[in-house]
mmCIF file of C-alpha atoms and ligand atoms in Angstrom:
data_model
loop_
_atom_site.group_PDB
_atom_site.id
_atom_site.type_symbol
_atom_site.label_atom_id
_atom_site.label_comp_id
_atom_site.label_asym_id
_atom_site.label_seq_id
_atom_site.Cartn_x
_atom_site.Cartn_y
_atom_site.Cartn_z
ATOM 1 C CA UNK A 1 15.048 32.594 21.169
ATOM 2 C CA UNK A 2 12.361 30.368 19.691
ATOM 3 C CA UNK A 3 9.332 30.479 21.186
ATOM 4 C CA UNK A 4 7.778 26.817 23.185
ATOM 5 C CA UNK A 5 5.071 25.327 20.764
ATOM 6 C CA UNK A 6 2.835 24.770 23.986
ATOM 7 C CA UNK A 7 0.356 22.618 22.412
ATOM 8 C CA UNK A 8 2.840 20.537 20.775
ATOM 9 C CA UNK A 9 4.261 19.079 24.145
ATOM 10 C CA UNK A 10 3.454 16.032 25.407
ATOM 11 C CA UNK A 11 2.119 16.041 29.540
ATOM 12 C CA UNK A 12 5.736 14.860 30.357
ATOM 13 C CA UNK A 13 7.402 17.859 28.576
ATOM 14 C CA UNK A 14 5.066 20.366 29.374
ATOM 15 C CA UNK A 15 5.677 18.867 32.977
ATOM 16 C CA UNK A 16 9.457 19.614 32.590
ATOM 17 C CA UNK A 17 9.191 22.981 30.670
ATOM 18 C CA UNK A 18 6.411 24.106 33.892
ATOM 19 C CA UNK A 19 9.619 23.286 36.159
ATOM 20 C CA UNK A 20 12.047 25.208 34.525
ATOM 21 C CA UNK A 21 10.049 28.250 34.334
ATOM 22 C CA UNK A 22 9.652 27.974 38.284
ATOM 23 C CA UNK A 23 6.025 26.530 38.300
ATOM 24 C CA UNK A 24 4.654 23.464 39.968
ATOM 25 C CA UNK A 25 4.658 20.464 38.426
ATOM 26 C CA UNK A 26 0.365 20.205 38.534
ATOM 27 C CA UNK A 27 0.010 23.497 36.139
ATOM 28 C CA UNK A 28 1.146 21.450 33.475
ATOM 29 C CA UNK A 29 -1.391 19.091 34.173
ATOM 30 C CA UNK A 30 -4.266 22.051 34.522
ATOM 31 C CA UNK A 31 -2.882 23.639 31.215
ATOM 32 C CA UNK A 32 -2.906 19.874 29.154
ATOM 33 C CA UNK A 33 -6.283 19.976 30.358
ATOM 34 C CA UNK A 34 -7.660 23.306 29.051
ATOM 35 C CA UNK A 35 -5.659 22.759 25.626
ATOM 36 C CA UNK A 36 -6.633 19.556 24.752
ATOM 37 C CA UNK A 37 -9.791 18.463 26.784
ATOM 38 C CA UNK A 38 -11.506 21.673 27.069
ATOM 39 C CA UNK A 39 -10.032 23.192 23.965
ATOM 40 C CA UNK A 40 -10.410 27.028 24.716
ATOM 41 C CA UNK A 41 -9.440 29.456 22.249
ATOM 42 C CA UNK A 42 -7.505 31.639 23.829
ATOM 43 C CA UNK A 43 -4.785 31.645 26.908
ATOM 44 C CA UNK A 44 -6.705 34.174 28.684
ATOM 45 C CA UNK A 45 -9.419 31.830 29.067
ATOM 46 C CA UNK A 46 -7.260 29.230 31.418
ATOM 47 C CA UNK A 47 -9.249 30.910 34.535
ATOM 48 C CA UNK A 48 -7.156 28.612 36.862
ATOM 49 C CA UNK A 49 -3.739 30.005 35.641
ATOM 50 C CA UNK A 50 -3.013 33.028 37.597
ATOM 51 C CA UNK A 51 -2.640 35.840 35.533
ATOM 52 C CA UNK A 52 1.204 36.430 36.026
ATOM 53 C CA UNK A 53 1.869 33.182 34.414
ATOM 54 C CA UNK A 54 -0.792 33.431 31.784
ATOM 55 C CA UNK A 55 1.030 36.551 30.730
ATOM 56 C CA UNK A 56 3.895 34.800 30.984
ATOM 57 C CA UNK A 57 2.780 31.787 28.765
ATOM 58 C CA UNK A 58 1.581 34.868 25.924
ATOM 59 C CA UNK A 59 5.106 36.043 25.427
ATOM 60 C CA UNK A 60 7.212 33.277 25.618
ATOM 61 C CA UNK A 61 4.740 30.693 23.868
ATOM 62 C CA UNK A 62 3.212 29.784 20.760
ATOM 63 C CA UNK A 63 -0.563 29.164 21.342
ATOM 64 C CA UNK A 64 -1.715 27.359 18.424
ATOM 65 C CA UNK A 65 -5.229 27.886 17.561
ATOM 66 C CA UNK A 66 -6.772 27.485 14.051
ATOM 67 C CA UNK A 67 -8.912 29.714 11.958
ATOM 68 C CA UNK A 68 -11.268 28.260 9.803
ATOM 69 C CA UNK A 69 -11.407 30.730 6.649
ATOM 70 C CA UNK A 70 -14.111 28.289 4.546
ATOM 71 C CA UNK A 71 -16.565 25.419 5.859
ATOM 72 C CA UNK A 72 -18.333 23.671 3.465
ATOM 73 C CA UNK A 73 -21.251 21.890 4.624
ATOM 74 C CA UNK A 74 -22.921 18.572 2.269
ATOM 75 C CA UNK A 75 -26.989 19.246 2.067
ATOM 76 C CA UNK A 76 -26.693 15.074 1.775
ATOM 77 C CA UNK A 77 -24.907 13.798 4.362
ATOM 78 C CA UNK A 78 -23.526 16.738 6.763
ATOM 79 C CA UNK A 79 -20.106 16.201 5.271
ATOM 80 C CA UNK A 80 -18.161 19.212 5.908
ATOM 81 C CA UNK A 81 -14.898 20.545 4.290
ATOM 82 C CA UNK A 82 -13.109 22.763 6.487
ATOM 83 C CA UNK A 83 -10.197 25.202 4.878
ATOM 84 C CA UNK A 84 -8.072 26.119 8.224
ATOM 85 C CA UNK A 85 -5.386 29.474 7.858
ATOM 86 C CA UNK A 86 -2.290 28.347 10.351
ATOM 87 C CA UNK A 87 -0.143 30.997 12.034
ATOM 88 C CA UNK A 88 2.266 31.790 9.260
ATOM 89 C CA UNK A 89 -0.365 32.300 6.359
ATOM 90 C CA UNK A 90 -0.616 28.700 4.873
ATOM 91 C CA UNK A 91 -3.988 26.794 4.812
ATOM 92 C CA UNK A 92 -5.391 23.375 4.949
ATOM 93 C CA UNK A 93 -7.830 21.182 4.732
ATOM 94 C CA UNK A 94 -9.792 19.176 7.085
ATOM 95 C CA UNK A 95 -12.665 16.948 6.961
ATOM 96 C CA UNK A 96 -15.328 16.116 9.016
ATOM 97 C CA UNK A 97 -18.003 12.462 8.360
ATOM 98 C CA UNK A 98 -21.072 12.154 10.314
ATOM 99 C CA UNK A 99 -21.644 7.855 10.071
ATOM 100 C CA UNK A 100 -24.168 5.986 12.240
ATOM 101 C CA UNK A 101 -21.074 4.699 14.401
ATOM 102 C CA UNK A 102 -19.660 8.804 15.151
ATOM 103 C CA UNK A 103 -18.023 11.167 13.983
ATOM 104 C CA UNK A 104 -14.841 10.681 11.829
ATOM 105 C CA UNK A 105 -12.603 13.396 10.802
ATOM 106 C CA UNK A 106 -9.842 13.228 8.006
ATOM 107 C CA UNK A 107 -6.580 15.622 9.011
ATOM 108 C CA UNK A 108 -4.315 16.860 6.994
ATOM 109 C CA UNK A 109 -0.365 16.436 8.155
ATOM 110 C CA UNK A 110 1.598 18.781 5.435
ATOM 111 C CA UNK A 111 0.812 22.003 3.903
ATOM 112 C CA UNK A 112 1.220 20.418 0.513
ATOM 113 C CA UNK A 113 2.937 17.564 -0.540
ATOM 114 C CA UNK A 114 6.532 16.417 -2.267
ATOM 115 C CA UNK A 115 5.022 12.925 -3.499
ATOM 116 C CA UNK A 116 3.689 13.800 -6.901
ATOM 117 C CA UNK A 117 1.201 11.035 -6.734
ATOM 118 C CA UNK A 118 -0.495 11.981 -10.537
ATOM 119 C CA UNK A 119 -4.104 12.290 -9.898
ATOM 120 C CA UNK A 120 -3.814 13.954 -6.668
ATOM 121 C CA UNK A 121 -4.134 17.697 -6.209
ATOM 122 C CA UNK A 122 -2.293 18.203 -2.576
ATOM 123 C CA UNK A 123 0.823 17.623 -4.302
ATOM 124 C CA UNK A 124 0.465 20.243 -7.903
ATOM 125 C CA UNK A 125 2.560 22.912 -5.936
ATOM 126 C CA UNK A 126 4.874 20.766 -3.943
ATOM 127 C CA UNK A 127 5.543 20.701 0.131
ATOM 128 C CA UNK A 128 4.686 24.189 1.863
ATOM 129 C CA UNK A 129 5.963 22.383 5.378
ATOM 130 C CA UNK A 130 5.572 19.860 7.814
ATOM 131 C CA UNK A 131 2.355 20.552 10.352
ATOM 132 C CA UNK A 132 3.454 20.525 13.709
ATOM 133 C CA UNK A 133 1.095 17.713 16.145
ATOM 134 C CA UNK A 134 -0.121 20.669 17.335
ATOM 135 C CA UNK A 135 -1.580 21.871 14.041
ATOM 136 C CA UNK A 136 -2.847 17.951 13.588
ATOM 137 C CA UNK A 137 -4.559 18.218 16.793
ATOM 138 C CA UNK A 138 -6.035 21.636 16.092
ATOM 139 C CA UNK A 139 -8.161 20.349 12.906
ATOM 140 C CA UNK A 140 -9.860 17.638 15.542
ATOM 141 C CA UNK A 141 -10.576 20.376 18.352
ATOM 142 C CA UNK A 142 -11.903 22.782 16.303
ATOM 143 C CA UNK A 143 -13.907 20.623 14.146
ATOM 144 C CA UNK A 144 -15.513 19.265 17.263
ATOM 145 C CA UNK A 145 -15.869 22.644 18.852
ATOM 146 C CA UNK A 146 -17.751 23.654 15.797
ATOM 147 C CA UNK A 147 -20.357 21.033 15.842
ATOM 148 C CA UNK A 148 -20.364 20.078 19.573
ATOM 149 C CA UNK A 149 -19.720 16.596 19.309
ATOM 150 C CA UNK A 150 -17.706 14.164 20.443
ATOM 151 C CA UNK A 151 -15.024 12.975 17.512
ATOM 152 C CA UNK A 152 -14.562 9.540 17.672
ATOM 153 C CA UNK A 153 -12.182 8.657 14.965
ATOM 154 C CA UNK A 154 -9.360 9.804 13.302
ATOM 155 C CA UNK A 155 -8.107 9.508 9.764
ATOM 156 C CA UNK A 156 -4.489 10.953 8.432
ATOM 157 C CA UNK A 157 -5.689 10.933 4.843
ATOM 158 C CA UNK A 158 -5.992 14.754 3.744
ATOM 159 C CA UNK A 159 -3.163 16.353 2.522
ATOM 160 C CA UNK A 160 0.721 15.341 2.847
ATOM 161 C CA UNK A 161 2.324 12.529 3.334
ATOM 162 C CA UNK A 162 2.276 11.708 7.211
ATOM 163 C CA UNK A 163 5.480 9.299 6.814
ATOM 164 C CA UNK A 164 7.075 12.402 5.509
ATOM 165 C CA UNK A 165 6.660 14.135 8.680
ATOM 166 C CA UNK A 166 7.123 10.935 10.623
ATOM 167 C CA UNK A 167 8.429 12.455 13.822
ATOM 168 C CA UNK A 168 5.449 15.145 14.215
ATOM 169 C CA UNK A 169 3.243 11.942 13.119
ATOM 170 C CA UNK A 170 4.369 10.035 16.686
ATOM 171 C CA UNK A 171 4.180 12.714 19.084
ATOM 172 C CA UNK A 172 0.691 13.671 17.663
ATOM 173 C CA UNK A 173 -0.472 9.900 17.946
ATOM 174 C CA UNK A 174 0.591 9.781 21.794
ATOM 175 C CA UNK A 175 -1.414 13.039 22.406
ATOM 176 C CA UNK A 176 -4.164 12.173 20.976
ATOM 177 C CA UNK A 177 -4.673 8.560 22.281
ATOM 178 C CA UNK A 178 -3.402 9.945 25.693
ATOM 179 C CA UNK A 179 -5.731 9.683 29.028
ATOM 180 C CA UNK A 180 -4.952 13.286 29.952
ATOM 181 C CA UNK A 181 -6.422 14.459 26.415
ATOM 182 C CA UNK A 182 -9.157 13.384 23.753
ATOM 183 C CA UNK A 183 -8.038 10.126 24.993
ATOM 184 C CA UNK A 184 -9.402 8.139 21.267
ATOM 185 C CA UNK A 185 -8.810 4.596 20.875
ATOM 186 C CA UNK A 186 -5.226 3.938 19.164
ATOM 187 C CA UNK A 187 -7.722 1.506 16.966
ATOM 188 C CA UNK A 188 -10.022 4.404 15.858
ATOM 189 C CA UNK A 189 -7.148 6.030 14.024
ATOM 190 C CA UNK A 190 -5.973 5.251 10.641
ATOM 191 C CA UNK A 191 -2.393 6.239 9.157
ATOM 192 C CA UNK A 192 -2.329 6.772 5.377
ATOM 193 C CA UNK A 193 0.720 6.071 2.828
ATOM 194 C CA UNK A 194 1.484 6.477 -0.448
ATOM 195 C CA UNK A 195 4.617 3.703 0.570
ATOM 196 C CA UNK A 196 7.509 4.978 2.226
ATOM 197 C CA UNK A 197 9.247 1.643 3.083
ATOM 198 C CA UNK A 198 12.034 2.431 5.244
ATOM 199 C CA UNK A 199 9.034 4.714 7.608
ATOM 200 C CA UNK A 200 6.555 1.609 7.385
ATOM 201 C CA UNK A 201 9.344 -0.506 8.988
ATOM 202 C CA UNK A 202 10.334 1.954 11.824
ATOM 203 C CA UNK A 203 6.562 2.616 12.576
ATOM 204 C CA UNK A 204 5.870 -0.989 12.932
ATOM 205 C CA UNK A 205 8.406 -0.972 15.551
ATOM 206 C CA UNK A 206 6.144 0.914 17.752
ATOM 207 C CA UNK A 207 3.883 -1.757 17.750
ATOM 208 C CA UNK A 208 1.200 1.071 17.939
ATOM 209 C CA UNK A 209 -2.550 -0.381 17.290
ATOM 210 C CA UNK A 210 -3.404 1.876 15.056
ATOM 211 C CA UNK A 211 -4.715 0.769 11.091
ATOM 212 C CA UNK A 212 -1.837 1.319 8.341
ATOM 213 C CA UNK A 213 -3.540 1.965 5.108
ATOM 214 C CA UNK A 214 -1.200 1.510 1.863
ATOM 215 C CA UNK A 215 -2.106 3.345 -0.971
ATOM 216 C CA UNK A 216 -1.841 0.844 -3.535
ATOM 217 C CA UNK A 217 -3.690 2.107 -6.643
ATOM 218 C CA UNK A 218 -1.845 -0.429 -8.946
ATOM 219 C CA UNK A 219 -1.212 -4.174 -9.334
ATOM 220 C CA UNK A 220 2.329 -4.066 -10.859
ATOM 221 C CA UNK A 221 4.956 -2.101 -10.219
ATOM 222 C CA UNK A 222 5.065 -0.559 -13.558
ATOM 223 C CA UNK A 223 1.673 0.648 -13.152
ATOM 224 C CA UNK A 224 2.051 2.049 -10.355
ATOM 225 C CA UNK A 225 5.459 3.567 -11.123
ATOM 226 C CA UNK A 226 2.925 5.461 -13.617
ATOM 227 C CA UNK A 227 0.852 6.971 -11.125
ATOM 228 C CA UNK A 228 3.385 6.964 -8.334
ATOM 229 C CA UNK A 229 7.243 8.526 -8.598
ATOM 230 C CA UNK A 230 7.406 6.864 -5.160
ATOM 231 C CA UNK A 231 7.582 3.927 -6.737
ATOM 232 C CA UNK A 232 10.775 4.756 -8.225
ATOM 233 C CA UNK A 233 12.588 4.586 -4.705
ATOM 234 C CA UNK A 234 10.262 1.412 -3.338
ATOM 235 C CA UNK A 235 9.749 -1.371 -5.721
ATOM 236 C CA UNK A 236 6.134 -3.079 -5.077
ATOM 237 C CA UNK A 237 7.525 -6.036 -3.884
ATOM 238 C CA UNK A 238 9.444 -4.139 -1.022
ATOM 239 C CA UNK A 239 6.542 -2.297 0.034
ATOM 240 C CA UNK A 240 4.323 -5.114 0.331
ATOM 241 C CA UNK A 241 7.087 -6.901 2.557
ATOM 242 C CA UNK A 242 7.135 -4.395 4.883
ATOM 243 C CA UNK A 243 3.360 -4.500 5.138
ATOM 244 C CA UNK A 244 3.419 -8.296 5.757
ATOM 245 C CA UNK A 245 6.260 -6.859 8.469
ATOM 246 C CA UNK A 246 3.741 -4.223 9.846
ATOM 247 C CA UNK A 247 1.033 -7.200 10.147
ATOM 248 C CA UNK A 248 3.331 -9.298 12.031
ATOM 249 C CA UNK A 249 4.813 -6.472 14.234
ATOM 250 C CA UNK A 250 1.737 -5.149 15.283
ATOM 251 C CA UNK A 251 -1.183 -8.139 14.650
ATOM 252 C CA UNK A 252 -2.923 -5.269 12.941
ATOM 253 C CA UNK A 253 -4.860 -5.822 9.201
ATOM 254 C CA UNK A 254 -3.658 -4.049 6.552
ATOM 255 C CA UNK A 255 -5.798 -1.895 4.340
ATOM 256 C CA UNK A 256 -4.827 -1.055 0.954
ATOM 257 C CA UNK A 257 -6.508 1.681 -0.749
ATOM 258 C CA UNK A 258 -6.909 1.568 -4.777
ATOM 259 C CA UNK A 259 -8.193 4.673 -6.500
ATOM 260 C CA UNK A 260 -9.962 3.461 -9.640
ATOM 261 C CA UNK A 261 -9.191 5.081 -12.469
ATOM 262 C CA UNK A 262 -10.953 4.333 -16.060
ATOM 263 C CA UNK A 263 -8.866 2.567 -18.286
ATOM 264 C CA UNK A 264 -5.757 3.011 -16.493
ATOM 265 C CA UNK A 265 -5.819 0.355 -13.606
ATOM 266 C CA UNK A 266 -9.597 -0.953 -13.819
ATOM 267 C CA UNK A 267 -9.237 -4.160 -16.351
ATOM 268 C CA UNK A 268 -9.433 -7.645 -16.258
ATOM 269 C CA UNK A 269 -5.897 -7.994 -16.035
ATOM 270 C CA UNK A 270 -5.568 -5.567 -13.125
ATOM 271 C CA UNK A 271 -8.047 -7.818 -11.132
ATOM 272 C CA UNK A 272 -5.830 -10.940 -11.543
ATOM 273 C CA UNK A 273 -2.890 -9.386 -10.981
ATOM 274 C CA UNK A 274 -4.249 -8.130 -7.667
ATOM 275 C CA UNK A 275 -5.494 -11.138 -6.927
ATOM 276 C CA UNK A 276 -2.139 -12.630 -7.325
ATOM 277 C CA UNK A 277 -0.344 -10.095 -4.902
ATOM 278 C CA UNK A 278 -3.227 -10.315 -2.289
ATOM 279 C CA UNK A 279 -4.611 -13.374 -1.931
ATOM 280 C CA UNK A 280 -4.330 -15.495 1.647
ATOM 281 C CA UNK A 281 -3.197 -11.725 2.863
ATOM 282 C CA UNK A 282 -4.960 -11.094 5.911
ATOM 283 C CA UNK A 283 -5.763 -7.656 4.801
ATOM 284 C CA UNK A 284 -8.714 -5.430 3.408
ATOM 285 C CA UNK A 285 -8.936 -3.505 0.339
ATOM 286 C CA UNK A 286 -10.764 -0.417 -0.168
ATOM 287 C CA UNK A 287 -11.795 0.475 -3.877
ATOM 288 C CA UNK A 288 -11.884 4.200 -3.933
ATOM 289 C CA UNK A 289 -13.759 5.857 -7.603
ATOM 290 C CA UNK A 290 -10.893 8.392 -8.722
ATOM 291 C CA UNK A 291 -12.177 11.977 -8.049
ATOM 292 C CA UNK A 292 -10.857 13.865 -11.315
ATOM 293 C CA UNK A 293 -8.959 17.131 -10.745
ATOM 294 C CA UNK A 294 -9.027 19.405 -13.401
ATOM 295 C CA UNK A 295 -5.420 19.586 -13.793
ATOM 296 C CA UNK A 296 -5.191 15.913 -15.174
ATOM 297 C CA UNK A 297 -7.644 13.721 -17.761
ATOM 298 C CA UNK A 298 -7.693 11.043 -15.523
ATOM 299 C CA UNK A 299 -11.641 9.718 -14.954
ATOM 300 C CA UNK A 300 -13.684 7.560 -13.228
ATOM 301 C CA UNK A 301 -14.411 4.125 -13.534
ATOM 302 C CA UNK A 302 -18.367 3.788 -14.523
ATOM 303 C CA UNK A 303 -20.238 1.722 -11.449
ATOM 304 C CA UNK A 304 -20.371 -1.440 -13.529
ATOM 305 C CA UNK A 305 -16.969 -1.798 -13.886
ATOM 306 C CA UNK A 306 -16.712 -1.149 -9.883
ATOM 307 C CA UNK A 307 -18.589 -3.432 -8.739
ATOM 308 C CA UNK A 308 -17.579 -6.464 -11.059
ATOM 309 C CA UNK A 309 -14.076 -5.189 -10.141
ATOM 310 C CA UNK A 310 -15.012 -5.800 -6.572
ATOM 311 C CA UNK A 311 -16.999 -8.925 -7.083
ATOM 312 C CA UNK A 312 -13.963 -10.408 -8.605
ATOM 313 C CA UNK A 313 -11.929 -9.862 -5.610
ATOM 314 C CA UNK A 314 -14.492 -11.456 -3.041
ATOM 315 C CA UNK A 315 -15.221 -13.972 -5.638
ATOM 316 C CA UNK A 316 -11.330 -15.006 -4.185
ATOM 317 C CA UNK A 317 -11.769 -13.924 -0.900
ATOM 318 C CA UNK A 318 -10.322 -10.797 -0.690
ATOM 319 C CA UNK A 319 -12.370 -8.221 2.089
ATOM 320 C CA UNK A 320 -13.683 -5.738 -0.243
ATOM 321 C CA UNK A 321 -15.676 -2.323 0.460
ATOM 322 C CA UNK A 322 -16.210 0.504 -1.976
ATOM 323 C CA UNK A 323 -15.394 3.877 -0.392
ATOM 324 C CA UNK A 324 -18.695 5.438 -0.261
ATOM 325 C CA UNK A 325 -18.472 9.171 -1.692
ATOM 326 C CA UNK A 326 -19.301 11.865 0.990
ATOM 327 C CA UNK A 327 -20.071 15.252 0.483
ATOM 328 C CA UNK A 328 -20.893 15.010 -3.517
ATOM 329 C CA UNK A 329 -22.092 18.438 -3.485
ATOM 330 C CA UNK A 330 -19.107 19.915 -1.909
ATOM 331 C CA UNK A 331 -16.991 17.620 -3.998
ATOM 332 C CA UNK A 332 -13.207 18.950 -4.153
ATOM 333 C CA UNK A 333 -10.413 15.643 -4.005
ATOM 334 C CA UNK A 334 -7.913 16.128 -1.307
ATOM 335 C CA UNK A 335 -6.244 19.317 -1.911
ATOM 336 C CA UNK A 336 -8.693 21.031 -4.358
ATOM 337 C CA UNK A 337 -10.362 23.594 -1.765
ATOM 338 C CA UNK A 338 -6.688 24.659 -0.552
ATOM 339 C CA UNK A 339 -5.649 25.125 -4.028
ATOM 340 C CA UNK A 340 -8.842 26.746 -5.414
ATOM 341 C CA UNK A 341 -7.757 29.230 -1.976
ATOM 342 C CA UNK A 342 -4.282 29.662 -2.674
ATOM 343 C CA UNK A 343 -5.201 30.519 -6.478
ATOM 344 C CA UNK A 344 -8.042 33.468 -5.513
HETATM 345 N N1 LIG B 401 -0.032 10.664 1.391
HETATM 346 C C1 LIG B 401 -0.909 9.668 1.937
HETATM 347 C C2 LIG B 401 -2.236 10.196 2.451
HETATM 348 C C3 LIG B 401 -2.950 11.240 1.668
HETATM 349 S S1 LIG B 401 -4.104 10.909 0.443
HETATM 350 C C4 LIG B 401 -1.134 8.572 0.934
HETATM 351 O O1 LIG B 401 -0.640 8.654 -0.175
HETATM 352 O O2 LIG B 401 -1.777 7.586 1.276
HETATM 353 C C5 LIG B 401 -5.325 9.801 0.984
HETATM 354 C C6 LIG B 401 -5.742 8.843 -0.139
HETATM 355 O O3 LIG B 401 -6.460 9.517 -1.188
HETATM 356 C C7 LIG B 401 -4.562 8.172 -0.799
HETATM 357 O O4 LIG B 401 -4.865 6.816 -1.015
HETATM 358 C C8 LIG B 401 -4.469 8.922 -2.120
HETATM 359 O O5 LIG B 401 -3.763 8.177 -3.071
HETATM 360 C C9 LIG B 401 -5.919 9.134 -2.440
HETATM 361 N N2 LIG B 401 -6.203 10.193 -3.404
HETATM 362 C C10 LIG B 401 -5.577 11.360 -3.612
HETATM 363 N N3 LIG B 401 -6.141 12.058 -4.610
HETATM 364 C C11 LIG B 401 -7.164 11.321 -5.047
HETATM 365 C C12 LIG B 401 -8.137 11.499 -6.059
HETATM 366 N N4 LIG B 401 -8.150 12.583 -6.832
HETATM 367 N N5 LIG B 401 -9.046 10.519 -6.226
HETATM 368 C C13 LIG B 401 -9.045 9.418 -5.440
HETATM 369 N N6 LIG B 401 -8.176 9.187 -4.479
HETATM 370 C C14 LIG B 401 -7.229 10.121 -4.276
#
């Protein structure tokens, strides 16, 4: 029989599953709170559990707790890169940035990737496997465990495509932005996608209030199709609709990210052209410098060509910020700490 991913339940189902195991209903509600308010480590420590059922709980559950096997602490900002082993051998990557307005961390929702995107390293040896919303939850607890502070937002931006794993991707938004756990602001969470369109239209359905950021990273769709193979299943133009359908579904800005790369997407041309697509869009664009990976020649744009790229935008009032780069010193794109791991 497989065993019940405790962590992974919602209040409601761990309600039910507490009732067919003969329990009362409020255990679930004292074992929600030990898992995912006070985040203890270990079954054994749920001191209100009698001991029969915490037994109990040991054989016939999976306890999901994460073990970080690298942390890589920033000696400029207090960024720290945290390389987490899961139950079955596979590790990830998690991210933790101190700003003046709290603490963000970036979660990882694959082991791996399938979308080949060309500069990115998650995706050099494929999809490992989906991460369970326990496992997403895990790299927030233990993160803020380890430094004793509150997190107060939320980005799925490390490794994977979250769309990919859309199912896990819902139940872990509920949990987190429940009352009973961390309880963080549907609006302090951000959803990253390299464009799945089909995924963008059934999560604007929920009419969730969290951000949607596209990952852009070209202005045409032939560009992008050279960065992106996803772009050989979504044409740009269908993307973008369903963005102008996730705005209207859900009254909530778009951001697109665009990952500037020298040469390849950083020319005059590029900025008209992405002028053209997002202009009178109620949306935001975030310019992001490509962080090369030693497996590709891509490079970065020089910090001239940056910031006339993003004058050019506001110059036709596009919202414009340049993604400032955290952790320098620990540098490593998304992906590059797991795979330097996995190699060793
Ligand atoms: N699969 C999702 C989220 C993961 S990546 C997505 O595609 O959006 C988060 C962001 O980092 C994406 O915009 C991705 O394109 C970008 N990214 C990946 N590798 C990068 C690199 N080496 N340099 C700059 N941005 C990168």
């Amino acid at each position: 029989m497989e065993k019940y991913d405790l962590k992974s339940a919602t209040i409601e189902q761990l309600t039910a599953y507490m009732t067919t195991i003969g329990e009362k209903p409020f255990r679930a509600k004292q074992l929600y709170e030990w898992m995912h308010v006070k985040h203890v480590a270990e079954i054994d420590e749920m001191t209100t559990l009698s001991k029969n059922l915490r037994e109990r709980l040991k054989q016939e559950c999976i306890f999901t707790v994460l073990k970080p096997v690298d942390v890589q602490i920033s000696k400029y900002d207090g960024t720290r890169k945290y390389l987490f082993a899961l139950g079955d051998g596979n590790v990830i990557e998690s991210v933790l940035m101190k700003y003046k307005h709290g603490n963000s961390v970036c979660i990882s929702s694959q082991a791996g990737c399938r979308m080949g995107c060309r500069f990115c390293a998650s995706t050099l040896d494929g999809l490992a496997r989906n991460l369970t919303p326990a496992e997403m939850l895990e790299q927030i607890y233990r993160i803020g465990s380890d430094i004793g502070e509150r997190i107060s937002n939320v980005v799925v931006m490390g490794s994977g495509e979250p769309l990919d794993n859309f199912d896990h991707l819902l139940t872990f938004i509920r949990m987190l932005t429940d009352e009973h756990g961390l309880n963080i602001s549907q609006r302090n969470l951000t959803v990253s996608t390299c464009g799945i369109v089909p995924k963008i239209r059934e999560l604007a359905e929920h009419k969730l209030q969290i951000t949607l950021a596209l990952s852009l990273h070209a202005s045409s769709q032939e560009k992008r199709l050279q960065l992106m193979p996803i772009a050989n299943k979504y044409d740009l133009s269908e993307v973008l609709s369903a963005c102008d359908d996730y705005f209207k579904k859900t009254g909530r800005r778009m951001t697109f990210e665009y990952s500037l790369v020298g040469g390849v997407n950083d020319t005059d041309e590029d900025v008209r052209e992405l002028v053209a697509l997002l202009k009178g869009k109620n949306c935001h664009i975030n310019l992001i410098p490509v962080n090369p990976i030693k497996e590709r020649s891509f490079v970065q744009s020089d910090g001239e060509t940056v910031a006339a790229f993003k004058k050019k935008l506001e110059n036709n009032g596009i919202n414009v910020t340049i993604r400032r780069e955290m952790g320098r010193d620990i540098d490593g794109a998304c992906g590059q700490l797991r795979k330097r791991y996995m190699e060793r």
